[in-house]
Amino acid sequence: MTVGFPENVLAKDERVERGLHPHWLTVVVPTILGLLLAGACIAVAVVTPDDETGNRIQWIAVAVLVVIAIPAVVVPYLRWRTTHYVITTHRVMVRRGILTKNGKDITLSKITDVSFQQTVLDRLIRSGSLHIESAGDSPDENLANIPRSNEVQQLINRLIDEDDLRRRSQGRFVPDAEAGGAAGAATSADDETTAVPRQRPELAEERRRPRDLGDGNDQRL
């Protein structure tokens, strides 16, 4: 998997079709801001004198820039890096969080609709948002800043169809097996019905007895 998502969460026959982070443009502004802050730090070091006062000013400037950079640069980058959108042959998995993790798994069989939305800017950068509706009590899922959102929507719809066909084919084998078992039982019953019945002991004893030749009043012709 290309996004650093742990593969040990996958089932035995589950395969990853696509793993995504949010679009890389979501970290462009923090990256530019980080470069500006680094440039400002270098500028302060250049213009301040190399003495005790200058060194104090430099350390204060570095501390201020670091305090600004943590929420404005570091946190957005970590948030981008720790957000995973993973599409497999069984489900859509969403994982978010830097320190506190949260996630959601949406089984393909429970997805009722997948739609995407693109603004003019999204179309230029080939990005967009996905809206996944699922059956049950769980809320719908909105995935923002998805790269190639229209292609991802088509991929999910294709996987839903394949998952449905797989479930139907697996469900078809069970009745066939049951039908085969029933047919075998019926054949055994027919064999028992058509088999030669065993003679009862009293009938066999009666057949071994000599037949009555009649009373003495019978006359021969």
PDB file of C-alpha atoms in Angstrom:
ATOM      1  CA  MET A   1       0.000   0.000   0.000  1.00  0.00           C
ATOM      2  CA  THR A   2       1.411   3.356  -1.013  1.00  0.00           C
ATOM      3  CA  VAL A   3       0.012   5.555   1.772  1.00  0.00           C
ATOM      4  CA  GLY A   4       1.538   3.810   4.773  1.00  0.00           C
ATOM      5  CA  PHE A   5      -1.748   2.251   5.896  1.00  0.00           C
ATOM      6  CA  PRO A   6      -1.354  -0.940   7.983  1.00  0.00           C
ATOM      7  CA  GLU A   7      -2.264  -3.991   5.915  1.00  0.00           C
ATOM      8  CA  ASN A   8      -2.873  -6.171   8.982  1.00  0.00           C
ATOM      9  CA  VAL A   9      -6.404  -4.752   9.219  1.00  0.00           C
ATOM     10  CA  LEU A  10      -7.382  -6.444   5.956  1.00  0.00           C
ATOM     11  CA  ALA A  11      -9.301  -9.701   5.740  1.00  0.00           C
ATOM     12  CA  LYS A  12      -7.756 -12.787   4.176  1.00  0.00           C
ATOM     13  CA  ASP A  13      -9.348 -12.351   0.742  1.00  0.00           C
ATOM     14  CA  GLU A  14      -9.488  -8.535   0.877  1.00  0.00           C
ATOM     15  CA  ARG A  15      -7.448  -6.510  -1.606  1.00  0.00           C
ATOM     16  CA  VAL A  16      -6.636  -2.799  -1.609  1.00  0.00           C
ATOM     17  CA  GLU A  17      -7.764  -1.116  -4.817  1.00  0.00           C
ATOM     18  CA  ARG A  18      -6.663   2.426  -3.987  1.00  0.00           C
ATOM     19  CA  GLY A  19      -5.167   4.245  -1.020  1.00  0.00           C
ATOM     20  CA  LEU A  20      -5.317   8.027  -0.850  1.00  0.00           C
ATOM     21  CA  HIS A  21      -4.363  11.052   1.187  1.00  0.00           C
ATOM     22  CA  PRO A  22      -6.228  14.339   0.700  1.00  0.00           C
ATOM     23  CA  HIS A  23      -5.060  16.278  -2.341  1.00  0.00           C
ATOM     24  CA  TRP A  24      -1.485  17.547  -2.008  1.00  0.00           C
ATOM     25  CA  LEU A  25      -2.629  21.119  -2.647  1.00  0.00           C
ATOM     26  CA  THR A  26      -4.131  21.127   0.850  1.00  0.00           C
ATOM     27  CA  VAL A  27      -0.587  21.492   2.225  1.00  0.00           C
ATOM     28  CA  VAL A  28       0.680  24.006  -0.329  1.00  0.00           C
ATOM     29  CA  VAL A  29      -0.263  27.046   1.749  1.00  0.00           C
ATOM     30  CA  PRO A  30       1.311  25.652   4.969  1.00  0.00           C
ATOM     31  CA  THR A  31       4.442  24.780   2.998  1.00  0.00           C
ATOM     32  CA  ILE A  32       4.734  28.313   1.594  1.00  0.00           C
ATOM     33  CA  LEU A  33       4.125  29.749   5.062  1.00  0.00           C
ATOM     34  CA  GLY A  34       6.843  27.511   6.473  1.00  0.00           C
ATOM     35  CA  LEU A  35       9.307  28.773   3.861  1.00  0.00           C
ATOM     36  CA  LEU A  36       8.415  32.367   4.677  1.00  0.00           C
ATOM     37  CA  LEU A  37       8.923  31.759   8.379  1.00  0.00           C
ATOM     38  CA  ALA A  38      12.279  30.132   7.725  1.00  0.00           C
ATOM     39  CA  GLY A  39      13.270  33.090   5.543  1.00  0.00           C
ATOM     40  CA  ALA A  40      12.228  35.517   8.265  1.00  0.00           C
ATOM     41  CA  CYS A  41      14.328  33.614  10.787  1.00  0.00           C
ATOM     42  CA  ILE A  42      17.368  33.823   8.494  1.00  0.00           C
ATOM     43  CA  ALA A  43      16.744  37.534   7.890  1.00  0.00           C
ATOM     44  CA  VAL A  44      16.632  38.238  11.622  1.00  0.00           C
ATOM     45  CA  ALA A  45      19.913  36.386  12.101  1.00  0.00           C
ATOM     46  CA  VAL A  46      21.540  38.437   9.328  1.00  0.00           C
ATOM     47  CA  VAL A  47      20.395  41.926  10.351  1.00  0.00           C
ATOM     48  CA  THR A  48      20.936  41.608  14.116  1.00  0.00           C
ATOM     49  CA  PRO A  49      24.405  42.300  15.505  1.00  0.00           C
ATOM     50  CA  ASP A  50      26.563  39.461  16.701  1.00  0.00           C
ATOM     51  CA  ASP A  51      26.555  40.417  20.342  1.00  0.00           C
ATOM     52  CA  GLU A  52      24.587  39.605  23.472  1.00  0.00           C
ATOM     53  CA  THR A  53      21.681  41.846  22.523  1.00  0.00           C
ATOM     54  CA  GLY A  54      21.627  40.520  18.977  1.00  0.00           C
ATOM     55  CA  ASN A  55      21.704  36.915  20.171  1.00  0.00           C
ATOM     56  CA  ARG A  56      18.839  37.602  22.526  1.00  0.00           C
ATOM     57  CA  ILE A  57      16.808  39.085  19.668  1.00  0.00           C
ATOM     58  CA  GLN A  58      17.594  36.077  17.499  1.00  0.00           C
ATOM     59  CA  TRP A  59      16.434  33.581  20.141  1.00  0.00           C
ATOM     60  CA  ILE A  60      13.232  35.533  20.713  1.00  0.00           C
ATOM     61  CA  ALA A  61      12.571  35.630  16.953  1.00  0.00           C
ATOM     62  CA  VAL A  62      13.178  31.893  16.625  1.00  0.00           C
ATOM     63  CA  ALA A  63      10.831  31.143  19.537  1.00  0.00           C
ATOM     64  CA  VAL A  64       8.085  33.314  18.040  1.00  0.00           C
ATOM     65  CA  LEU A  65       8.468  31.757  14.601  1.00  0.00           C
ATOM     66  CA  VAL A  66       8.370  28.241  16.050  1.00  0.00           C
ATOM     67  CA  VAL A  67       5.184  29.042  17.986  1.00  0.00           C
ATOM     68  CA  ILE A  68       3.624  30.292  14.737  1.00  0.00           C
ATOM     69  CA  ALA A  69       4.921  27.376  12.665  1.00  0.00           C
ATOM     70  CA  ILE A  70       3.547  24.600  14.878  1.00  0.00           C
ATOM     71  CA  PRO A  71      -0.179  25.302  14.325  1.00  0.00           C
ATOM     72  CA  ALA A  72       0.226  26.903  10.893  1.00  0.00           C
ATOM     73  CA  VAL A  73       2.686  24.468   9.278  1.00  0.00           C
ATOM     74  CA  VAL A  74       3.368  21.330  11.312  1.00  0.00           C
ATOM     75  CA  VAL A  75      -0.199  20.495  12.341  1.00  0.00           C
ATOM     76  CA  PRO A  76      -1.712  20.831   8.814  1.00  0.00           C
ATOM     77  CA  TYR A  77       1.036  18.645   7.378  1.00  0.00           C
ATOM     78  CA  LEU A  78       0.585  15.957  10.050  1.00  0.00           C
ATOM     79  CA  ARG A  79      -3.182  16.095   9.582  1.00  0.00           C
ATOM     80  CA  TRP A  80      -2.722  15.558   5.850  1.00  0.00           C
ATOM     81  CA  ARG A  81      -0.256  12.743   6.401  1.00  0.00           C
ATOM     82  CA  THR A  82      -2.378  10.877   8.957  1.00  0.00           C
ATOM     83  CA  THR A  83      -5.617  11.062   6.943  1.00  0.00           C
ATOM     84  CA  HIS A  84      -6.148   7.884   4.946  1.00  0.00           C
ATOM     85  CA  TYR A  85      -8.867   7.023   2.447  1.00  0.00           C
ATOM     86  CA  VAL A  86      -8.524   3.320   1.594  1.00  0.00           C
ATOM     87  CA  ILE A  87     -10.800   1.566  -0.884  1.00  0.00           C
ATOM     88  CA  THR A  88     -10.736  -2.234  -0.860  1.00  0.00           C
ATOM     89  CA  THR A  89     -12.739  -5.003  -2.463  1.00  0.00           C
ATOM     90  CA  HIS A  90     -14.873  -5.220   0.707  1.00  0.00           C
ATOM     91  CA  ARG A  91     -15.198  -1.713   2.157  1.00  0.00           C
ATOM     92  CA  VAL A  92     -14.221   1.933   2.255  1.00  0.00           C
ATOM     93  CA  MET A  93     -11.996   2.756   5.225  1.00  0.00           C
ATOM     94  CA  VAL A  94     -11.414   6.251   6.624  1.00  0.00           C
ATOM     95  CA  ARG A  95      -8.746   6.963   9.233  1.00  0.00           C
ATOM     96  CA  ARG A  96      -8.019  10.390  10.728  1.00  0.00           C
ATOM     97  CA  GLY A  97      -6.152  11.844  13.675  1.00  0.00           C
ATOM     98  CA  ILE A  98      -2.678  12.866  14.781  1.00  0.00           C
ATOM     99  CA  LEU A  99      -2.709  11.897  18.453  1.00  0.00           C
ATOM    100  CA  THR A 100      -6.334  10.873  18.900  1.00  0.00           C
ATOM    101  CA  LYS A 101      -7.281   8.445  16.141  1.00  0.00           C
ATOM    102  CA  ASN A 102     -10.750   7.944  14.741  1.00  0.00           C
ATOM    103  CA  GLY A 103     -11.938   5.881  11.839  1.00  0.00           C
ATOM    104  CA  LYS A 104     -14.894   4.422  10.025  1.00  0.00           C
ATOM    105  CA  ASP A 105     -15.404   1.363   7.836  1.00  0.00           C
ATOM    106  CA  ILE A 106     -18.242   1.370   5.316  1.00  0.00           C
ATOM    107  CA  THR A 107     -19.041  -2.061   3.918  1.00  0.00           C
ATOM    108  CA  LEU A 108     -19.685  -2.039   0.176  1.00  0.00           C
ATOM    109  CA  SER A 109     -22.920  -3.978   0.591  1.00  0.00           C
ATOM    110  CA  LYS A 110     -24.316  -1.185   2.804  1.00  0.00           C
ATOM    111  CA  ILE A 111     -23.464   1.705   0.475  1.00  0.00           C
ATOM    112  CA  THR A 112     -26.633   2.993  -1.170  1.00  0.00           C
ATOM    113  CA  ASP A 113     -25.261   5.945  -3.125  1.00  0.00           C
ATOM    114  CA  VAL A 114     -21.946   7.600  -4.006  1.00  0.00           C
ATOM    115  CA  SER A 115     -21.839  11.118  -5.422  1.00  0.00           C
ATOM    116  CA  PHE A 116     -19.073  13.634  -6.046  1.00  0.00           C
ATOM    117  CA  GLN A 117     -18.956  17.405  -6.225  1.00  0.00           C
ATOM    118  CA  GLN A 118     -16.394  19.643  -7.902  1.00  0.00           C
ATOM    119  CA  THR A 119     -15.993  23.390  -7.909  1.00  0.00           C
ATOM    120  CA  VAL A 120     -14.294  25.221 -10.755  1.00  0.00           C
ATOM    121  CA  LEU A 121     -11.025  25.160  -8.827  1.00  0.00           C
ATOM    122  CA  ASP A 122     -11.489  21.451  -8.079  1.00  0.00           C
ATOM    123  CA  ARG A 123     -11.860  20.739 -11.785  1.00  0.00           C
ATOM    124  CA  LEU A 124      -8.638  22.618 -12.515  1.00  0.00           C
ATOM    125  CA  ILE A 125      -6.634  20.683  -9.928  1.00  0.00           C
ATOM    126  CA  ARG A 126      -8.545  17.403 -10.559  1.00  0.00           C
ATOM    127  CA  SER A 127      -9.925  17.143  -7.061  1.00  0.00           C
ATOM    128  CA  GLY A 128     -13.347  17.083  -5.416  1.00  0.00           C
ATOM    129  CA  SER A 129     -15.517  15.839  -2.575  1.00  0.00           C
ATOM    130  CA  LEU A 130     -17.254  12.471  -2.231  1.00  0.00           C
ATOM    131  CA  HIS A 131     -20.531  11.884  -0.419  1.00  0.00           C
ATOM    132  CA  ILE A 132     -21.184   8.266   0.593  1.00  0.00           C
ATOM    133  CA  GLU A 133     -24.657   7.281   1.770  1.00  0.00           C
ATOM    134  CA  SER A 134     -24.961   4.042   3.687  1.00  0.00           C
ATOM    135  CA  ALA A 135     -27.865   2.013   5.024  1.00  0.00           C
ATOM    136  CA  GLY A 136     -28.447   1.722   8.742  1.00  0.00           C
ATOM    137  CA  ASP A 137     -28.146   4.157  11.612  1.00  0.00           C
ATOM    138  CA  SER A 138     -24.614   5.350  10.847  1.00  0.00           C
ATOM    139  CA  PRO A 139     -24.361   8.865   9.386  1.00  0.00           C
ATOM    140  CA  ASP A 140     -23.271   9.489   5.818  1.00  0.00           C
ATOM    141  CA  GLU A 141     -19.602  10.132   5.153  1.00  0.00           C
ATOM    142  CA  ASN A 142     -18.174  13.197   3.404  1.00  0.00           C
ATOM    143  CA  LEU A 143     -14.653  12.827   2.035  1.00  0.00           C
ATOM    144  CA  ALA A 144     -13.100  16.203   1.206  1.00  0.00           C
ATOM    145  CA  ASN A 145     -10.233  17.005  -1.164  1.00  0.00           C
ATOM    146  CA  ILE A 146     -10.195  13.609  -2.883  1.00  0.00           C
ATOM    147  CA  PRO A 147      -7.741  13.424  -5.799  1.00  0.00           C
ATOM    148  CA  ARG A 148      -9.555  12.465  -9.033  1.00  0.00           C
ATOM    149  CA  SER A 149     -12.863  12.264  -7.179  1.00  0.00           C
ATOM    150  CA  ASN A 150     -14.855  11.309 -10.274  1.00  0.00           C
ATOM    151  CA  GLU A 151     -12.587   8.319 -10.934  1.00  0.00           C
ATOM    152  CA  VAL A 152     -12.807   7.263  -7.288  1.00  0.00           C
ATOM    153  CA  GLN A 153     -16.606   7.420  -7.474  1.00  0.00           C
ATOM    154  CA  GLN A 154     -16.622   5.151 -10.536  1.00  0.00           C
ATOM    155  CA  LEU A 155     -14.208   2.774  -8.808  1.00  0.00           C
ATOM    156  CA  ILE A 156     -16.434   2.469  -5.737  1.00  0.00           C
ATOM    157  CA  ASN A 157     -19.525   1.873  -7.890  1.00  0.00           C
ATOM    158  CA  ARG A 158     -17.698  -0.846  -9.836  1.00  0.00           C
ATOM    159  CA  LEU A 159     -16.545  -2.527  -6.634  1.00  0.00           C
ATOM    160  CA  ILE A 160     -20.101  -2.407  -5.264  1.00  0.00           C
ATOM    161  CA  ASP A 161     -21.369  -4.244  -8.370  1.00  0.00           C
ATOM    162  CA  GLU A 162     -18.577  -6.828  -8.158  1.00  0.00           C
ATOM    163  CA  ASP A 163     -19.226  -7.353  -4.453  1.00  0.00           C
ATOM    164  CA  ASP A 164     -22.929  -7.871  -5.144  1.00  0.00           C
ATOM    165  CA  LEU A 165     -22.190 -10.420  -7.888  1.00  0.00           C
ATOM    166  CA  ARG A 166     -19.771 -12.244  -5.595  1.00  0.00           C
ATOM    167  CA  ARG A 167     -22.325 -12.442  -2.813  1.00  0.00           C
ATOM    168  CA  ARG A 168     -24.977 -13.697  -5.232  1.00  0.00           C
ATOM    169  CA  SER A 169     -22.678 -16.377  -6.616  1.00  0.00           C
ATOM    170  CA  GLN A 170     -21.709 -17.508  -3.131  1.00  0.00           C
ATOM    171  CA  GLY A 171     -25.356 -17.607  -2.121  1.00  0.00           C
ATOM    172  CA  ARG A 172     -26.192 -19.728  -5.160  1.00  0.00           C
ATOM    173  CA  PHE A 173     -23.829 -22.522  -4.140  1.00  0.00           C
ATOM    174  CA  VAL A 174     -25.522 -23.161  -0.809  1.00  0.00           C
ATOM    175  CA  PRO A 175     -28.984 -24.023  -2.175  1.00  0.00           C
ATOM    176  CA  ASP A 176     -27.362 -26.276  -4.790  1.00  0.00           C
ATOM    177  CA  ALA A 177     -25.588 -28.195  -2.068  1.00  0.00           C
ATOM    178  CA  GLU A 178     -28.758 -28.414  -0.050  1.00  0.00           C
ATOM    179  CA  ALA A 179     -30.644 -29.539  -3.143  1.00  0.00           C
ATOM    180  CA  GLY A 180     -28.016 -32.196  -3.781  1.00  0.00           C
ATOM    181  CA  GLY A 181     -28.355 -33.411  -0.219  1.00  0.00           C
ATOM    182  CA  ALA A 182     -32.127 -33.516  -0.518  1.00  0.00           C
ATOM    183  CA  ALA A 183     -31.852 -35.355  -3.820  1.00  0.00           C
ATOM    184  CA  GLY A 184     -29.497 -37.863  -2.242  1.00  0.00           C
ATOM    185  CA  ALA A 185     -31.895 -38.380   0.623  1.00  0.00           C
ATOM    186  CA  ALA A 186     -34.798 -38.842  -1.796  1.00  0.00           C
ATOM    187  CA  THR A 187     -32.772 -41.377  -3.806  1.00  0.00           C
ATOM    188  CA  SER A 188     -31.976 -43.326  -0.670  1.00  0.00           C
ATOM    189  CA  ALA A 189     -35.651 -43.300   0.275  1.00  0.00           C
ATOM    190  CA  ASP A 190     -36.611 -44.525  -3.212  1.00  0.00           C
ATOM    191  CA  ASP A 191     -34.019 -47.277  -2.993  1.00  0.00           C
ATOM    192  CA  GLU A 192     -35.440 -48.382   0.297  1.00  0.00           C
ATOM    193  CA  THR A 193     -38.966 -48.313  -1.161  1.00  0.00           C
ATOM    194  CA  THR A 194     -38.101 -50.330  -4.267  1.00  0.00           C
ATOM    195  CA  ALA A 195     -35.988 -52.875  -2.428  1.00  0.00           C
ATOM    196  CA  VAL A 196     -37.375 -56.380  -1.898  1.00  0.00           C
ATOM    197  CA  PRO A 197     -39.178 -56.453   1.432  1.00  0.00           C
ATOM    198  CA  ARG A 198     -37.938 -58.872   4.051  1.00  0.00           C
ATOM    199  CA  GLN A 199     -40.253 -61.760   4.836  1.00  0.00           C
ATOM    200  CA  ARG A 200     -41.781 -61.867   8.260  1.00  0.00           C
ATOM    201  CA  PRO A 201     -40.954 -65.018  10.302  1.00  0.00           C
ATOM    202  CA  GLU A 202     -44.600 -66.038  10.773  1.00  0.00           C
ATOM    203  CA  LEU A 203     -45.199 -65.974   6.996  1.00  0.00           C
ATOM    204  CA  ALA A 204     -42.177 -68.126   6.382  1.00  0.00           C
ATOM    205  CA  GLU A 205     -43.331 -70.622   9.059  1.00  0.00           C
ATOM    206  CA  GLU A 206     -46.812 -70.802   7.535  1.00  0.00           C
ATOM    207  CA  ARG A 207     -45.382 -71.561   4.101  1.00  0.00           C
ATOM    208  CA  ARG A 208     -43.394 -74.467   5.528  1.00  0.00           C
ATOM    209  CA  ARG A 209     -46.525 -76.122   6.939  1.00  0.00           C
ATOM    210  CA  PRO A 210     -48.148 -78.928   4.803  1.00  0.00           C
ATOM    211  CA  ARG A 211     -51.295 -77.847   3.056  1.00  0.00           C
ATOM    212  CA  ASP A 212     -54.656 -79.298   4.195  1.00  0.00           C
ATOM    213  CA  LEU A 213     -55.766 -81.982   1.681  1.00  0.00           C
ATOM    214  CA  GLY A 214     -59.397 -81.576   2.613  1.00  0.00           C
ATOM    215  CA  ASP A 215     -61.809 -83.610   4.726  1.00  0.00           C
ATOM    216  CA  GLY A 216     -62.756 -87.201   4.030  1.00  0.00           C
ATOM    217  CA  ASN A 217     -65.967 -86.314   2.254  1.00  0.00           C
ATOM    218  CA  ASP A 218     -64.156 -85.230  -0.939  1.00  0.00           C
ATOM    219  CA  GLN A 219     -64.627 -87.767  -3.723  1.00  0.00           C
ATOM    220  CA  ARG A 220     -62.282 -88.376  -6.528  1.00  0.00           C
ATOM    221  CA  LEU A 221     -63.685 -88.137 -10.015  1.00  0.00           C
TER     222      LEU A 221
END
